[in-house]
PDB file of C-alpha atoms in Angstrom:
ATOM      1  CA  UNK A1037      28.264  -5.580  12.751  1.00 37.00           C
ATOM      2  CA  UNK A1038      29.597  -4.111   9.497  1.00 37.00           C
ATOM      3  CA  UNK A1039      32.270  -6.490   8.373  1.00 35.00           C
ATOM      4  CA  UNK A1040      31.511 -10.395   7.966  1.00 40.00           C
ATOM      5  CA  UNK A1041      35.917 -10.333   7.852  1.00 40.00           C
ATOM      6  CA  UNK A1042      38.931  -8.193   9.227  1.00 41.00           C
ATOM      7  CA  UNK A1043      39.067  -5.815   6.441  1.00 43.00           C
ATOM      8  CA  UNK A1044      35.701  -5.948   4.865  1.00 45.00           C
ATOM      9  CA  UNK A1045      33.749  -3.201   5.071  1.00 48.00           C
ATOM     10  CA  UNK A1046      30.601  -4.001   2.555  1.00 54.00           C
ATOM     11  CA  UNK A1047      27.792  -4.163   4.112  1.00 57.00           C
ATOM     12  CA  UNK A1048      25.981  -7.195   4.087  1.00 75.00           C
ATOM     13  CA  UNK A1049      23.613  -8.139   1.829  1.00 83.00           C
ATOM     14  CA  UNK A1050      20.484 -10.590   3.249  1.00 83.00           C
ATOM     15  CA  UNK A1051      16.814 -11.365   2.276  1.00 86.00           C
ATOM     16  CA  UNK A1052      14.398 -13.944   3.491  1.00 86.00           C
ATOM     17  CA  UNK A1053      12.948 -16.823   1.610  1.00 89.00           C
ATOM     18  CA  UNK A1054       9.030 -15.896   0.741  1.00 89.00           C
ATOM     19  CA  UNK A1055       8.377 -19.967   0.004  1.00 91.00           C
ATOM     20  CA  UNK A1056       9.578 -23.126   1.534  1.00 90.00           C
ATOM     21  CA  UNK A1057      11.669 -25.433   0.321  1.00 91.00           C
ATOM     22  CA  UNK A1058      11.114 -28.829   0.367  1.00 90.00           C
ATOM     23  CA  UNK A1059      13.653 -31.034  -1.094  1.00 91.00           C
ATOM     24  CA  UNK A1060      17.458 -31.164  -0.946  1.00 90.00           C
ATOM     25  CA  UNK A1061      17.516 -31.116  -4.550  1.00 90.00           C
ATOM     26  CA  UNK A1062      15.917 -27.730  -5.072  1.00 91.00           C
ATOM     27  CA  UNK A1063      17.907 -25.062  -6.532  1.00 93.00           C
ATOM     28  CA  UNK A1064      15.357 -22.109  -7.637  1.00 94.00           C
ATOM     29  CA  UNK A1065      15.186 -20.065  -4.529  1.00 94.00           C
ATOM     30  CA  UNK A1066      12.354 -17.370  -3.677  1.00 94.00           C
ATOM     31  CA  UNK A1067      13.290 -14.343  -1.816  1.00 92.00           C
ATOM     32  CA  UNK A1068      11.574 -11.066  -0.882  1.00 89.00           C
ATOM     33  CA  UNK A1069      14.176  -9.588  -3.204  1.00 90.00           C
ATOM     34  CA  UNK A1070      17.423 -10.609  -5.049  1.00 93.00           C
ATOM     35  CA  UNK A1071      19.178  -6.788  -4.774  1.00 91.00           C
ATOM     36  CA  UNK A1072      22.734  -7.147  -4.003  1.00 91.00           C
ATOM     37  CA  UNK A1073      23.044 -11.444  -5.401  1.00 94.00           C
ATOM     38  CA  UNK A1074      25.336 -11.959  -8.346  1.00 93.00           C
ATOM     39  CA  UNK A1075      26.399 -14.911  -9.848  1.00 94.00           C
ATOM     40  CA  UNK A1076      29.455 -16.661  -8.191  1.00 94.00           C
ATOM     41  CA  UNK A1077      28.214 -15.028  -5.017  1.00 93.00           C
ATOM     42  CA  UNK A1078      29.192 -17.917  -2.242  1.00 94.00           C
ATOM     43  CA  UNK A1079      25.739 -17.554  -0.034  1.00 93.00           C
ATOM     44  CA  UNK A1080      24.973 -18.857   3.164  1.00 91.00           C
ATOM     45  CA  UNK A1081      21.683 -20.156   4.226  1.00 92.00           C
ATOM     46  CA  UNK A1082      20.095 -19.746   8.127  1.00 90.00           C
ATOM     47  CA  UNK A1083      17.669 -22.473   7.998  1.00 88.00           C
ATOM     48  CA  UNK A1084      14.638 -21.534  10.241  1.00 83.00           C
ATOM     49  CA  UNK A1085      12.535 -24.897  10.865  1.00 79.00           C
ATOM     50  CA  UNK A1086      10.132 -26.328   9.658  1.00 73.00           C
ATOM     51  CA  UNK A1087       7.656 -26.536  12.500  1.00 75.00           C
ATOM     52  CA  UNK A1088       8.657 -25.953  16.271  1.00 75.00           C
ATOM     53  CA  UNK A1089       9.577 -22.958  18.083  1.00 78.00           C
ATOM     54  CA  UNK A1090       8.266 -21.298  20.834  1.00 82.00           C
ATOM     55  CA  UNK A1091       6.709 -17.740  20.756  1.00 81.00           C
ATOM     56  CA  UNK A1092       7.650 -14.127  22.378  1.00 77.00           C
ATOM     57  CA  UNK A1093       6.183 -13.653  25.984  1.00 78.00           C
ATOM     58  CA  UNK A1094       6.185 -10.522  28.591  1.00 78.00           C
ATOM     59  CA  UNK A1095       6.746  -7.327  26.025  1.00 80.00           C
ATOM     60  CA  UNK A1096       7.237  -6.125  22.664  1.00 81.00           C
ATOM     61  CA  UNK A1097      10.179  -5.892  21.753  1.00 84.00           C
ATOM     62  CA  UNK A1098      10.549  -2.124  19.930  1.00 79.00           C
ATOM     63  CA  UNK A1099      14.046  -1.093  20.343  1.00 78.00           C
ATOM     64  CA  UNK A1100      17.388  -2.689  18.435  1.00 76.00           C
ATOM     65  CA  UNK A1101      18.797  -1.881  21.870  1.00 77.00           C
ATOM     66  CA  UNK A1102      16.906  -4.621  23.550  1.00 75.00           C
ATOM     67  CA  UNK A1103      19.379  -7.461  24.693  1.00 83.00           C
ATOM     68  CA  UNK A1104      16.592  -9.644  26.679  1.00 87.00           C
ATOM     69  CA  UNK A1105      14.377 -11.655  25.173  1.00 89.00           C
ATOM     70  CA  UNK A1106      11.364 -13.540  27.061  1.00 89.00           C
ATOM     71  CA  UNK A1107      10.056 -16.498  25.334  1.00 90.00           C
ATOM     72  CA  UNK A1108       7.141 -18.918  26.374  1.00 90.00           C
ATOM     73  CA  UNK A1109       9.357 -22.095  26.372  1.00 90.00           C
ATOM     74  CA  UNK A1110      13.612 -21.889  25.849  1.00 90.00           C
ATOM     75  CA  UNK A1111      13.776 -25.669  25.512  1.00 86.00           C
ATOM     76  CA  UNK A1112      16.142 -26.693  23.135  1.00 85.00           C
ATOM     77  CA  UNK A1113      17.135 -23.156  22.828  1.00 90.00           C
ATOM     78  CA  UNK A1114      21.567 -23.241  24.573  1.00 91.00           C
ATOM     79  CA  UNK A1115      23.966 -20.536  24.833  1.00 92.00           C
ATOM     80  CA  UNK A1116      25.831 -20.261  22.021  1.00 91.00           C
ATOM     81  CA  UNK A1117      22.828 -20.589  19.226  1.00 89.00           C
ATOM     82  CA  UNK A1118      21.130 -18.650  17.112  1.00 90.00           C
ATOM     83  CA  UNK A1119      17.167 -18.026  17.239  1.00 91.00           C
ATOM     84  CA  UNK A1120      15.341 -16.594  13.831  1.00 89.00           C
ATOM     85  CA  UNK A1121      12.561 -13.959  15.003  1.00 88.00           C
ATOM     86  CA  UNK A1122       9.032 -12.893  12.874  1.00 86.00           C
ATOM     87  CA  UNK A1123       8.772  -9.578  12.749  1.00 87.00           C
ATOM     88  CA  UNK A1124       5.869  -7.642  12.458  1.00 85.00           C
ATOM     89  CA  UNK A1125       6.915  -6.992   8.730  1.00 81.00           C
ATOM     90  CA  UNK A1126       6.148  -9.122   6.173  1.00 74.00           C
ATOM     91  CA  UNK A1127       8.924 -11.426   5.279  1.00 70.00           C
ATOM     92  CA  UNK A1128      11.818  -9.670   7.522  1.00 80.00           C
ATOM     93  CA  UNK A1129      12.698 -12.029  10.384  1.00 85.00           C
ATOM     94  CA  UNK A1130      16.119 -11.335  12.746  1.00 87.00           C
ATOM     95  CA  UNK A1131      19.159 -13.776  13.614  1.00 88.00           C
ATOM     96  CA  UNK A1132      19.629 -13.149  17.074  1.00 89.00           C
ATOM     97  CA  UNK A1133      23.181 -14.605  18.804  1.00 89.00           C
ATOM     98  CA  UNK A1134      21.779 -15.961  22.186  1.00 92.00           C
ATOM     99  CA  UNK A1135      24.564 -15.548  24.545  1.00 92.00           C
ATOM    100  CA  UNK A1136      22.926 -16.495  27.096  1.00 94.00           C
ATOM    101  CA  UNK A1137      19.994 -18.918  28.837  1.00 94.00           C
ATOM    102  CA  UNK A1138      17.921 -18.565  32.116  1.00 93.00           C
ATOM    103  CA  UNK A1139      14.899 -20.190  32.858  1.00 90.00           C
ATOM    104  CA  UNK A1140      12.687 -18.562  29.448  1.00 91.00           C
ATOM    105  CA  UNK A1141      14.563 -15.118  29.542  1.00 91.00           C
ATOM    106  CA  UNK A1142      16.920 -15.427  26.677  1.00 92.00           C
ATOM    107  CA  UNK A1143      20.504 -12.653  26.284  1.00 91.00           C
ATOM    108  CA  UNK A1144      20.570 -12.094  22.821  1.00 90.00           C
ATOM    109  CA  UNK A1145      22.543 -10.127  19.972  1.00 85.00           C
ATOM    110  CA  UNK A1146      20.552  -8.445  17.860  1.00 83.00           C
ATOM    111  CA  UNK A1147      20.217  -7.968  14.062  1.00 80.00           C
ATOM    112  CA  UNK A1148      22.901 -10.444  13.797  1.00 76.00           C
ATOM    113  CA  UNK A1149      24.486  -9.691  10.213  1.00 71.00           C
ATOM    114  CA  UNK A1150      22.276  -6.949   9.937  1.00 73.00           C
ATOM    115  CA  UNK A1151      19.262  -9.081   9.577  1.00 81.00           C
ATOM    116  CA  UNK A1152      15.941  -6.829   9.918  1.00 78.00           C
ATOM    117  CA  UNK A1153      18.177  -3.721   9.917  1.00 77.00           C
ATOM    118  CA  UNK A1154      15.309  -1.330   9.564  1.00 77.00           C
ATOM    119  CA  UNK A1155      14.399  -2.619  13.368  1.00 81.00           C
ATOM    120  CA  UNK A1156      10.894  -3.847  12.795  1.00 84.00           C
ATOM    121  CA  UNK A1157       9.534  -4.468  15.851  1.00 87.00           C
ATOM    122  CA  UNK A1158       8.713  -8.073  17.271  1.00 88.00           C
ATOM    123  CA  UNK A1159       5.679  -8.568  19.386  1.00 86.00           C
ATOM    124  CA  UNK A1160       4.059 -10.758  22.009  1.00 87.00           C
ATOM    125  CA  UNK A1161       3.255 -13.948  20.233  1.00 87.00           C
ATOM    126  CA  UNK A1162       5.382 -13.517  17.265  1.00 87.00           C
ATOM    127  CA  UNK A1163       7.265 -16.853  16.195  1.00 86.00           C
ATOM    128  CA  UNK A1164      10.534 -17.374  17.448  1.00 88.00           C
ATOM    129  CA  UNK A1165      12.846 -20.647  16.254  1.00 88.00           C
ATOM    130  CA  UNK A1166      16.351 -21.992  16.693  1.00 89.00           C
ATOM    131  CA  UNK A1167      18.370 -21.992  13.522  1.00 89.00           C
ATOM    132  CA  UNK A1168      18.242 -25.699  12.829  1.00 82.00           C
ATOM    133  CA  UNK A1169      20.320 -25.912   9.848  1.00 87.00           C
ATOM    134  CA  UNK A1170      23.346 -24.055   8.241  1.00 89.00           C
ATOM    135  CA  UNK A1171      23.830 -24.550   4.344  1.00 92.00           C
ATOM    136  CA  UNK A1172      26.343 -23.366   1.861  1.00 94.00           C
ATOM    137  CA  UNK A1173      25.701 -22.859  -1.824  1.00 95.00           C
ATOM    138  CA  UNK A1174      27.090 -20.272  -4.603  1.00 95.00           C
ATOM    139  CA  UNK A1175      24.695 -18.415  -6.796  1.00 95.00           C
ATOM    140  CA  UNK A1176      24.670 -19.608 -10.275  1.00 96.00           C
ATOM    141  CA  UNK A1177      22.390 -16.738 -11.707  1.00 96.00           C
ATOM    142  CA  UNK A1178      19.947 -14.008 -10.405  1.00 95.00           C
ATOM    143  CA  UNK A1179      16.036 -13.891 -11.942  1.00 86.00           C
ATOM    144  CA  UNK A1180      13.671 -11.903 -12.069  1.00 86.00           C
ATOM    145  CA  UNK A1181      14.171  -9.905  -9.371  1.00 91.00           C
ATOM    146  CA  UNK A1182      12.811 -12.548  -6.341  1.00 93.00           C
ATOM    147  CA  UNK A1183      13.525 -15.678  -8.049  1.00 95.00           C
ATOM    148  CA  UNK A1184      17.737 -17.297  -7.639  1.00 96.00           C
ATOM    149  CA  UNK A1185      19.100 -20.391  -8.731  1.00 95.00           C
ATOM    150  CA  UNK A1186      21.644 -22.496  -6.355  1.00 95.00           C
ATOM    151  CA  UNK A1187      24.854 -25.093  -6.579  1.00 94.00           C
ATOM    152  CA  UNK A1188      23.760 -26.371  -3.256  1.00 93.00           C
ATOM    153  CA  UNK A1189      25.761 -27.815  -0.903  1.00 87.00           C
ATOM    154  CA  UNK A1190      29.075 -25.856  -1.226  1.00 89.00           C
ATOM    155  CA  UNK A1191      32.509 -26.507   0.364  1.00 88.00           C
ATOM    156  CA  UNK A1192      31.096 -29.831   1.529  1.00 86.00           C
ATOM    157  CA  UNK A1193      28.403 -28.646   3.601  1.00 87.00           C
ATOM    158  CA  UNK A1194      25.182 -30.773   2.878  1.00 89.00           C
ATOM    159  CA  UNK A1195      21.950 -29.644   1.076  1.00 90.00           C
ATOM    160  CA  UNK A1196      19.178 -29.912   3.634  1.00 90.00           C
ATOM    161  CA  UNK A1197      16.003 -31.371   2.861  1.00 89.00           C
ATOM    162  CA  UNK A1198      13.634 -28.073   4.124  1.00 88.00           C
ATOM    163  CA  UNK A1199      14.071 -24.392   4.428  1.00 89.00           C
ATOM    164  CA  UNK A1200      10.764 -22.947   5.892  1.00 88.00           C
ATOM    165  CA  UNK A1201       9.702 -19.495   4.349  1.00 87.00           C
ATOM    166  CA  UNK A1202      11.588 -16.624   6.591  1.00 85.00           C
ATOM    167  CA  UNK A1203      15.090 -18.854   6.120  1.00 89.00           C
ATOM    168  CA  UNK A1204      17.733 -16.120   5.800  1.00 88.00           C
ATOM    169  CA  UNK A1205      19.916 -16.399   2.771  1.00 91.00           C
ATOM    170  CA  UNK A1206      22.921 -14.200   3.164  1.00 89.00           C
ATOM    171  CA  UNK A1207      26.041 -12.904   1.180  1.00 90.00           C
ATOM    172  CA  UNK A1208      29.458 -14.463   2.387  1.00 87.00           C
ATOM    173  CA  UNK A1209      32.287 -12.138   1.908  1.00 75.00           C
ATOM    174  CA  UNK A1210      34.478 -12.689  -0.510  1.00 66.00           C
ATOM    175  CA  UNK A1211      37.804 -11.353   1.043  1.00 53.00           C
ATOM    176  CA  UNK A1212      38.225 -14.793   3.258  1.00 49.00           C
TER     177      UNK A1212
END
């Protein structure tokens, strides 16, 4: 989970958009903080949805060592996705690789790319989405701190129309 590449051994850097956005050609960008974004940075962007999702069922989920994850409803939700998770911090939500899907119980990855690497926890009835859009864009300059500006739609990949607040915009590495 520490290298994004064979040889890279930054760590990552993510954050979490704290307001939606709603058209393709947006470029100003709100995070819960821009520590660790430079310009030229190649970024990509874990689109969370819109509306949807199901919600966590059975237990809390309080250790990073948890691989199962019970959900109310795992339609539309396939082996080989990725899920975005609310945790019970505000604005820190978790990629989770599902590996695996039977009946609602869901075999997961956790803190994919170090998303919510403090290991919030993530409760019964806390929002849980598949990723429903994958977006690259390079960062053309940094703000004030939570505010970053976009070239959207980078090596070809097309600017989406929405990115839901708790969308997880993440550092690429650069030794690709």
């Amino acid at each position: 989970r520490s290298s994004q590449t064979q040889g890279n051994v930054t760590p990552f850097t993510s954050n979490y958009l704290t307001t939606a956005v709603n058209s393709s050609a947006e470029r100003t960008f709100t995070l819960a903080s821009t520590t660790g974004f430079t310009a030229l940075d190649n970024v990509i962007l874990i689109g969370r949805p819109t509306s949807g999702g199901t919600t966590i069922a059975v237990a809390n989920i309080t250790s990073t060592a948890t691989t199962t994850v019970n959900v109310a409803n795992a339609s539309g939700i396939v082996d080989g996705s990725y899920v975005i998770a609310e945790t019970i911090t505000g604005n820190v939500y978790e990629v989770m690789a599902v590996t695996n899907v039977a009946a609602n119980a869901l075999t997961v990855t956790r803190q994919t790319n170090n998303t919510n690497g403090a290991g919030a926890n993530i409760i019964i009835g806390a929002n849980i989405y598949p990723v429903s859009t994958l977006e690259i864009a390079q960062v053309q300059s940094v703000g004030n701190g939570t505010a970053i500006n976009l070239n959207r739609g980078w090596y070809n990949t097309t600017a989406a129309n929405a990115f839901a607040t708790g969308t997880v915009m993440q550092k690429l590495s650069s030794n690709v």
